[in-house]
Amino acid sequence: MRIFNGNRLKDARIYNGLTVEQLADVVNVSKQTISLYENSKSVPSTETIFSFTKELKFPVAYFYQPDLSLSTGSTYFRSLLTTKKKYRNQQIVKMNHVAAIYSILQEFVEFPQLHLPKVSECEPSQAAKILREFWGLGDGPLVNLMHIAELNGLIITKFETDTDDIDAFSQLIRINNVDIYIISLSSNKNVAVRYQFDIAHEIGHILLHGWSEDEEDLSREEFRLREKEANEFASSLLLPPNTFCKEIEKDPLNLEFYVYLKKKWQVSIQAMLYRANSAGILTQEQFQNLMKKIQYRHWRTLEPLDNVLPVLSPSVFEQAVSLLLNQGGYTSSEFMKELENSGLAMDYREVEGLLNLEKGMLKPLDDDTENRITLKLR
């Protein structure tokens, strides 16, 4: 006999960014009733469950499955102090679903092993130097940090968020006592240099900071310190002192020179200005004057080349699913059924979105809903 799981309803609600009251309104019950359902103190009617499937975009089976059984560490958000908890919780639940899908996929596909140095006791700039050496990157520009990170066992995905306040976040999961780090990027701001810095920033958290405590428990001062360290790490990783800093010394007050360097180093102009300032190449007054020019030129939110530099996408999940569909003998429907049998019944469109797969990649062959005629009553 199937038993309704209230925790699954709560997850589905948070996944969709809804409050208890908002869900109650759309399914036409009281918020007290929703609370009873989520705490498994009452069982919804069949009609109400179908309303949940319609509004929350999860199949009926999802609400009868056990809780996701994953060992997770804390989740690092760059925008903890400015993003509402509602949105952070939404992304944590989505990340848990990504982690669950990964844990299923890794039973069939061999992912790259995690390859990271131990640098938690190092200063951020020293940690960045060690990582470049550990990964054999030299001192030149990192044109594609996303794929470099994936090759070294970091899992990266990209999906839309309901707020522009979230740039990126990362989470630790453990599968069979093996640490797996997942970095999620927001596709809302689809700019190549943003992704470069976001990934470098999250790698900084992964290498420098503990993952046992809840980020919510950190004081503002502790959080700001960790963000500062992650930013310093990212800046040092992307813009090494032996090469970038020597190059910028040639013409540090010329913004057009920064535009040229942006194309070469794949880092934003503003991040390069901060790097030049922290390295002592720019005085504080020179830095502030250049930032005023940035403001005057309306470059704060949209810099030159932001719409030109190619935006890369994560490839690990795309490759894993393609392997199963093309060489593993699975159809898209069979793959979705495998997820359901493993405890994660989902709509194929949601899985495509979470894993940043090509739209329609998991569409069942018999799903022709987009081409069906919708009749209306006279």
Short mmCIF file of C-alpha atoms in Angstrom, two decimals:
data_model
loop_
_atom_site.label_atom_id
_atom_site.label_comp_id
_atom_site.label_asym_id
_atom_site.label_seq_id
_atom_site.Cartn_x
_atom_site.Cartn_y
_atom_site.Cartn_z
CA MET A 1 0.00 0.00 0.00
CA ARG A 2 1.35 3.39 -1.00
CA ILE A 3 1.63 6.04 1.73
CA PHE A 4 1.47 9.76 1.00
CA ASN A 5 4.73 11.47 2.01
CA GLY A 6 4.19 14.97 3.37
CA ASN A 7 7.89 15.80 3.11
CA ARG A 8 7.69 15.27 -0.65
CA LEU A 9 4.85 17.78 -0.85
CA LYS A 10 6.92 20.28 1.11
CA ASP A 11 9.91 19.72 -1.17
CA ALA A 12 7.77 20.17 -4.28
CA ARG A 13 6.27 23.38 -2.89
CA ILE A 14 9.68 24.86 -1.99
CA TYR A 15 11.09 23.66 -5.34
CA ASN A 16 8.48 25.84 -7.04
CA GLY A 17 9.14 28.82 -4.79
CA LEU A 18 5.69 28.81 -3.19
CA THR A 19 4.71 29.60 0.38
CA VAL A 20 2.18 27.42 2.21
CA GLU A 21 -0.42 30.14 1.71
CA GLN A 22 0.28 30.44 -2.01
CA LEU A 23 -0.04 26.69 -2.56
CA ALA A 24 -3.24 26.65 -0.52
CA ASP A 25 -4.72 29.35 -2.73
CA VAL A 26 -3.98 27.62 -6.04
CA VAL A 27 -5.36 24.23 -4.94
CA ASN A 28 -8.30 25.79 -3.09
CA VAL A 29 -7.69 24.51 0.45
CA SER A 30 -6.70 26.29 3.67
CA LYS A 31 -3.06 26.85 4.60
CA GLN A 32 -3.73 24.87 7.80
CA THR A 33 -4.72 21.92 5.61
CA ILE A 34 -1.49 22.19 3.61
CA SER A 35 0.47 22.17 6.87
CA LEU A 36 -1.36 19.02 7.95
CA TYR A 37 -0.49 17.37 4.62
CA GLU A 38 3.18 18.37 4.84
CA ASN A 39 3.46 17.06 8.39
CA SER A 40 1.77 13.79 7.35
CA LYS A 41 -1.07 14.39 9.81
CA SER A 42 -3.67 14.26 7.07
CA VAL A 43 -3.88 12.62 3.65
CA PRO A 44 -5.09 14.68 0.67
CA SER A 45 -7.88 13.41 -1.53
CA THR A 46 -7.15 12.05 -4.99
CA GLU A 47 -8.56 15.24 -6.48
CA THR A 48 -6.22 17.39 -4.36
CA ILE A 49 -3.21 15.26 -5.28
CA PHE A 50 -4.00 15.77 -8.96
CA SER A 51 -4.16 19.50 -8.24
CA PHE A 52 -0.68 19.24 -6.71
CA THR A 53 0.65 17.49 -9.82
CA LYS A 54 -0.78 20.21 -12.04
CA GLU A 55 0.45 23.19 -10.01
CA LEU A 56 3.81 21.78 -8.85
CA LYS A 57 4.75 19.90 -12.05
CA PHE A 58 5.59 16.66 -10.26
CA PRO A 59 3.95 13.30 -11.13
CA VAL A 60 1.65 11.56 -8.66
CA ALA A 61 4.29 8.91 -7.88
CA TYR A 62 6.63 11.59 -6.50
CA PHE A 63 4.34 12.25 -3.54
CA TYR A 64 4.38 8.58 -2.51
CA GLN A 65 8.14 8.07 -2.59
CA PRO A 66 10.43 8.11 0.47
CA ASP A 67 12.57 11.11 1.35
CA LEU A 68 15.74 11.71 -0.64
CA SER A 69 18.41 9.84 1.33
CA LEU A 70 21.56 11.81 0.61
CA SER A 71 24.28 12.92 2.99
CA THR A 72 24.75 16.62 2.30
CA GLY A 73 27.00 19.29 3.76
CA SER A 74 26.29 23.00 3.84
CA THR A 75 25.40 25.05 0.78
CA TYR A 76 27.42 28.18 0.00
CA PHE A 77 25.58 31.15 -1.50
CA ARG A 78 27.51 34.19 -2.68
CA SER A 79 24.47 36.36 -1.91
CA LEU A 80 23.44 35.04 1.51
CA LEU A 81 22.94 38.52 2.99
CA THR A 82 20.85 39.88 0.10
CA THR A 83 18.81 36.89 -1.04
CA LYS A 84 15.55 36.00 0.68
CA LYS A 85 15.61 32.69 2.53
CA LYS A 86 12.68 31.54 0.38
CA TYR A 87 14.86 31.67 -2.73
CA ARG A 88 17.85 30.06 -1.01
CA ASN A 89 15.70 27.18 0.21
CA GLN A 90 14.30 26.77 -3.29
CA GLN A 91 17.78 26.35 -4.75
CA ILE A 92 18.85 23.97 -1.97
CA VAL A 93 15.90 21.70 -2.75
CA LYS A 94 16.68 21.86 -6.46
CA MET A 95 20.32 21.07 -5.74
CA ASN A 96 19.24 18.05 -3.67
CA HIS A 97 17.34 16.80 -6.71
CA VAL A 98 20.41 17.34 -8.90
CA ALA A 99 22.47 15.40 -6.36
CA ALA A 100 19.92 12.57 -6.36
CA ILE A 101 20.03 12.35 -10.15
CA TYR A 102 23.83 12.34 -10.06
CA SER A 103 23.83 9.50 -7.50
CA ILE A 104 21.64 7.46 -9.88
CA LEU A 105 23.70 8.30 -12.96
CA GLN A 106 27.00 7.38 -11.31
CA GLU A 107 25.78 3.79 -11.00
CA PHE A 108 25.87 3.58 -14.81
CA VAL A 109 28.44 6.17 -15.89
CA GLU A 110 32.04 6.63 -14.76
CA PHE A 111 32.48 10.30 -13.86
CA PRO A 112 35.91 11.94 -13.47
CA GLN A 113 37.32 11.44 -9.98
CA LEU A 114 37.70 14.43 -7.69
CA HIS A 115 41.22 15.80 -8.03
CA LEU A 116 41.87 18.61 -5.56
CA PRO A 117 44.86 19.58 -3.40
CA LYS A 118 44.60 20.05 0.37
CA VAL A 119 45.08 23.77 0.94
CA SER A 120 42.64 24.64 3.74
CA GLU A 121 45.46 26.06 5.88
CA CYS A 122 46.80 28.28 3.09
CA GLU A 123 46.16 31.91 2.31
CA PRO A 124 43.78 32.32 -0.67
CA SER A 125 46.47 33.55 -3.08
CA GLN A 126 48.78 30.68 -2.13
CA ALA A 127 45.93 28.17 -2.49
CA ALA A 128 45.24 29.50 -6.01
CA LYS A 129 48.91 29.10 -6.95
CA ILE A 130 48.95 25.53 -5.62
CA LEU A 131 45.78 24.64 -7.53
CA ARG A 132 47.24 25.91 -10.81
CA GLU A 133 50.31 23.75 -10.21
CA PHE A 134 48.21 20.76 -9.11
CA TRP A 135 46.09 20.94 -12.26
CA GLY A 136 49.08 21.75 -14.50
CA LEU A 137 47.62 25.01 -15.75
CA GLY A 138 50.74 27.16 -15.95
CA ASP A 139 50.40 30.93 -15.48
CA GLY A 140 48.43 31.84 -18.61
CA PRO A 141 44.75 32.70 -19.13
CA LEU A 142 42.15 30.05 -18.24
CA VAL A 143 39.92 30.28 -21.28
CA ASN A 144 37.59 27.51 -20.11
CA LEU A 145 37.63 27.07 -16.33
CA MET A 146 34.24 25.34 -16.47
CA HIS A 147 35.51 22.34 -18.41
CA ILE A 148 38.83 22.30 -16.53
CA ALA A 149 36.86 21.97 -13.29
CA GLU A 150 34.69 19.20 -14.76
CA LEU A 151 37.76 17.26 -15.90
CA ASN A 152 38.97 17.37 -12.30
CA GLY A 153 35.82 15.88 -10.84
CA LEU A 154 33.70 18.92 -9.97
CA ILE A 155 30.07 18.63 -11.06
CA ILE A 156 28.65 21.79 -12.63
CA THR A 157 25.13 22.55 -13.73
CA LYS A 158 23.23 25.65 -14.74
CA PHE A 159 19.55 26.48 -14.39
CA GLU A 160 17.19 29.42 -14.08
CA THR A 161 16.50 30.97 -10.69
CA ASP A 162 13.45 32.97 -9.62
CA THR A 163 15.64 35.86 -8.50
CA ASP A 164 18.61 37.66 -10.04
CA ASP A 165 20.20 37.95 -6.59
CA ILE A 166 21.66 34.44 -6.89
CA ASP A 167 24.77 34.12 -9.07
CA ALA A 168 26.08 30.72 -8.03
CA PHE A 169 26.16 28.30 -5.14
CA SER A 170 27.82 25.02 -4.27
CA GLN A 171 27.01 21.97 -2.19
CA LEU A 172 28.83 18.94 -0.82
CA ILE A 173 27.23 15.51 -1.00
CA ARG A 174 28.65 12.16 0.06
CA ILE A 175 28.00 8.97 -1.86
CA ASN A 176 29.53 5.78 -0.42
CA ASN A 177 31.83 7.93 1.75
CA VAL A 178 33.12 9.79 -1.33
CA ASP A 179 32.88 13.59 -1.39
CA ILE A 180 31.17 15.10 -4.42
CA TYR A 181 30.98 18.85 -4.95
CA ILE A 182 28.24 20.30 -7.12
CA ILE A 183 28.42 23.88 -8.38
CA SER A 184 25.24 25.44 -9.71
CA LEU A 185 25.25 28.55 -11.87
CA SER A 186 22.27 30.82 -12.45
CA SER A 187 21.44 31.09 -16.15
CA ASN A 188 19.66 34.41 -15.52
CA LYS A 189 22.89 36.33 -16.15
CA ASN A 190 24.26 34.51 -19.16
CA VAL A 191 27.69 36.16 -19.42
CA ALA A 192 30.91 34.19 -19.99
CA VAL A 193 33.17 36.18 -17.65
CA ARG A 194 30.57 36.03 -14.86
CA TYR A 195 30.59 32.25 -15.05
CA GLN A 196 34.39 32.19 -15.02
CA PHE A 197 34.56 34.18 -11.80
CA ASP A 198 31.57 32.39 -10.22
CA ILE A 199 33.20 28.99 -10.75
CA ALA A 200 36.55 30.20 -9.42
CA HIS A 201 34.78 31.70 -6.40
CA GLU A 202 32.97 28.44 -5.62
CA ILE A 203 36.20 26.45 -6.00
CA GLY A 204 37.64 28.83 -3.41
CA HIS A 205 34.89 27.87 -0.96
CA ILE A 206 35.43 24.18 -1.70
CA LEU A 207 39.16 24.36 -1.00
CA LEU A 208 39.32 26.89 1.82
CA HIS A 209 36.24 26.45 3.98
CA GLY A 210 34.65 23.79 6.16
CA TRP A 211 31.49 22.07 4.98
CA SER A 212 30.15 20.66 8.24
CA GLU A 213 28.50 23.78 9.64
CA ASP A 214 25.35 25.42 8.28
CA GLU A 215 26.10 28.65 6.44
CA GLU A 216 23.00 30.12 8.07
CA ASP A 217 24.75 29.81 11.46
CA LEU A 218 27.69 31.99 10.43
CA SER A 219 27.81 35.52 11.78
CA ARG A 220 27.78 38.37 9.27
CA GLU A 221 31.46 38.94 9.95
CA GLU A 222 32.33 35.28 9.40
CA PHE A 223 30.29 35.17 6.19
CA ARG A 224 31.88 38.35 4.83
CA LEU A 225 35.35 37.00 5.64
CA ARG A 226 34.66 33.78 3.75
CA GLU A 227 33.33 35.73 0.78
CA LYS A 228 36.40 37.95 0.81
CA GLU A 229 38.68 34.90 0.88
CA ALA A 230 36.77 33.22 -1.97
CA ASN A 231 36.96 36.41 -4.04
CA GLU A 232 40.69 36.75 -3.37
CA PHE A 233 41.19 33.12 -4.36
CA ALA A 234 39.19 33.58 -7.58
CA SER A 235 41.09 36.73 -8.48
CA SER A 236 44.47 35.08 -7.87
CA LEU A 237 43.48 31.94 -9.77
CA LEU A 238 42.22 33.76 -12.85
CA LEU A 239 44.77 36.61 -12.83
CA PRO A 240 48.17 35.30 -11.62
CA PRO A 241 50.78 37.80 -10.40
CA ASN A 242 53.62 36.51 -12.60
CA THR A 243 51.74 37.12 -15.84
CA PHE A 244 48.59 39.21 -15.58
CA CYS A 245 49.94 41.70 -13.06
CA LYS A 246 53.06 42.25 -15.14
CA GLU A 247 50.94 42.74 -18.25
CA ILE A 248 48.58 45.26 -16.67
CA GLU A 249 51.54 47.33 -15.48
CA LYS A 250 52.08 48.39 -19.12
CA ASP A 251 49.02 50.67 -19.19
CA PRO A 252 46.99 50.38 -15.95
CA LEU A 253 45.02 53.64 -16.36
CA ASN A 254 43.66 52.92 -19.85
CA LEU A 255 40.20 51.31 -19.82
CA GLU A 256 40.52 50.33 -23.49
CA PHE A 257 43.56 48.26 -22.51
CA TYR A 258 41.35 46.44 -20.00
CA VAL A 259 38.87 45.68 -22.80
CA TYR A 260 41.70 44.07 -24.76
CA LEU A 261 42.81 42.10 -21.69
CA LYS A 262 39.25 40.99 -20.98
CA LYS A 263 39.14 39.07 -24.26
CA LYS A 264 42.51 37.48 -23.51
CA TRP A 265 42.00 36.61 -19.82
CA GLN A 266 38.22 35.99 -19.89
CA VAL A 267 37.73 38.10 -16.76
CA SER A 268 35.54 41.18 -16.32
CA ILE A 269 37.05 44.66 -16.49
CA GLN A 270 35.88 45.42 -12.96
CA ALA A 271 37.46 42.25 -11.57
CA MET A 272 40.73 43.21 -13.28
CA LEU A 273 40.56 46.67 -11.71
CA TYR A 274 40.09 45.13 -8.26
CA ARG A 275 43.03 42.82 -8.93
CA ALA A 276 45.26 45.70 -10.05
CA ASN A 277 44.28 47.64 -6.94
CA SER A 278 44.89 44.76 -4.51
CA ALA A 279 48.25 44.05 -6.17
CA GLY A 280 49.34 47.65 -5.60
CA ILE A 281 49.46 48.49 -9.32
CA LEU A 282 46.64 51.02 -8.89
CA THR A 283 46.43 53.38 -5.95
CA GLN A 284 43.07 53.63 -4.20
CA GLU A 285 42.50 57.03 -5.84
CA GLN A 286 43.32 55.68 -9.30
CA PHE A 287 41.06 52.69 -8.72
CA GLN A 288 38.15 54.89 -7.63
CA ASN A 289 38.60 57.20 -10.62
CA LEU A 290 38.52 54.26 -13.02
CA MET A 291 35.41 52.87 -11.32
CA LYS A 292 33.75 56.28 -11.76
CA LYS A 293 34.54 56.08 -15.47
CA ILE A 294 33.00 52.60 -15.52
CA GLN A 295 29.86 54.06 -13.96
CA TYR A 296 29.82 56.99 -16.41
CA ARG A 297 30.07 54.64 -19.38
CA HIS A 298 27.25 52.46 -17.99
CA TRP A 299 29.56 49.45 -17.76
CA ARG A 300 28.62 48.42 -14.22
CA THR A 301 26.00 45.91 -15.37
CA LEU A 302 26.96 45.44 -19.04
CA GLU A 303 30.59 45.69 -20.04
CA PRO A 304 32.10 45.65 -23.53
CA LEU A 305 32.30 42.09 -24.93
CA ASP A 306 29.67 40.73 -22.50
CA ASN A 307 27.42 39.99 -25.49
CA VAL A 308 30.31 38.83 -27.67
CA LEU A 309 32.41 36.34 -25.72
CA PRO A 310 30.99 32.82 -26.22
CA VAL A 311 29.12 31.41 -23.23
CA LEU A 312 30.01 27.81 -22.50
CA SER A 313 27.72 25.26 -20.91
CA PRO A 314 28.46 22.44 -18.45
CA SER A 315 29.00 19.17 -20.28
CA VAL A 316 29.21 16.35 -17.72
CA PHE A 317 25.47 15.71 -17.31
CA GLU A 318 24.87 16.12 -21.05
CA GLN A 319 27.56 13.52 -21.79
CA ALA A 320 26.33 11.14 -19.10
CA VAL A 321 22.73 11.15 -20.30
CA SER A 322 23.82 10.95 -23.96
CA LEU A 323 25.91 7.88 -23.14
CA LEU A 324 22.93 6.13 -21.59
CA LEU A 325 20.63 7.03 -24.48
CA ASN A 326 23.08 6.34 -27.31
CA GLN A 327 25.25 3.52 -25.98
CA GLY A 328 23.57 2.30 -22.80
CA GLY A 329 20.49 0.93 -24.49
CA TYR A 330 18.06 3.29 -22.76
CA THR A 331 15.25 5.20 -24.41
CA SER A 332 14.32 8.54 -22.89
CA SER A 333 11.21 6.95 -21.34
CA GLU A 334 13.26 4.11 -19.86
CA PHE A 335 15.73 6.58 -18.38
CA MET A 336 12.93 8.54 -16.73
CA LYS A 337 11.49 5.24 -15.45
CA GLU A 338 14.91 4.38 -14.01
CA LEU A 339 14.85 7.64 -12.06
CA GLU A 340 11.36 6.82 -10.79
CA ASN A 341 12.34 3.29 -9.78
CA SER A 342 15.30 4.78 -7.92
CA GLY A 343 13.02 7.02 -5.89
CA LEU A 344 12.82 10.15 -8.02
CA ALA A 345 9.74 10.43 -10.20
CA MET A 346 9.94 13.71 -12.13
CA ASP A 347 8.68 15.39 -15.26
CA TYR A 348 11.27 15.06 -18.02
CA ARG A 349 11.23 18.82 -18.63
CA GLU A 350 12.28 19.47 -15.03
CA VAL A 351 15.17 17.02 -15.33
CA GLU A 352 16.29 18.70 -18.55
CA GLY A 353 16.23 22.06 -16.79
CA LEU A 354 18.11 20.89 -13.69
CA LEU A 355 20.86 19.20 -15.69
CA ASN A 356 21.05 21.92 -18.35
CA LEU A 357 20.26 19.39 -21.07
CA GLU A 358 19.16 20.28 -24.57
CA LYS A 359 15.42 20.91 -24.61
CA GLY A 360 13.55 17.79 -25.73
CA MET A 361 16.46 15.44 -25.03
CA LEU A 362 14.36 13.39 -22.60
CA LYS A 363 11.04 13.85 -24.34
CA PRO A 364 9.23 10.50 -24.64
CA LEU A 365 8.75 9.38 -28.23
CA ASP A 366 4.99 9.14 -27.69
CA ASP A 367 4.71 12.66 -26.22
CA ASP A 368 3.14 14.83 -28.89
CA THR A 369 1.46 17.34 -26.56
CA GLU A 370 3.00 20.35 -28.30
CA ASN A 371 1.33 19.42 -31.60
CA ARG A 372 -2.08 18.39 -30.31
CA ILE A 373 -5.16 20.39 -31.21
CA THR A 374 -6.85 22.02 -28.23
CA LEU A 375 -10.62 22.10 -28.79
CA LYS A 376 -12.94 24.61 -27.14
CA LEU A 377 -16.63 24.45 -26.28
CA ARG A 378 -18.94 26.59 -28.41
#
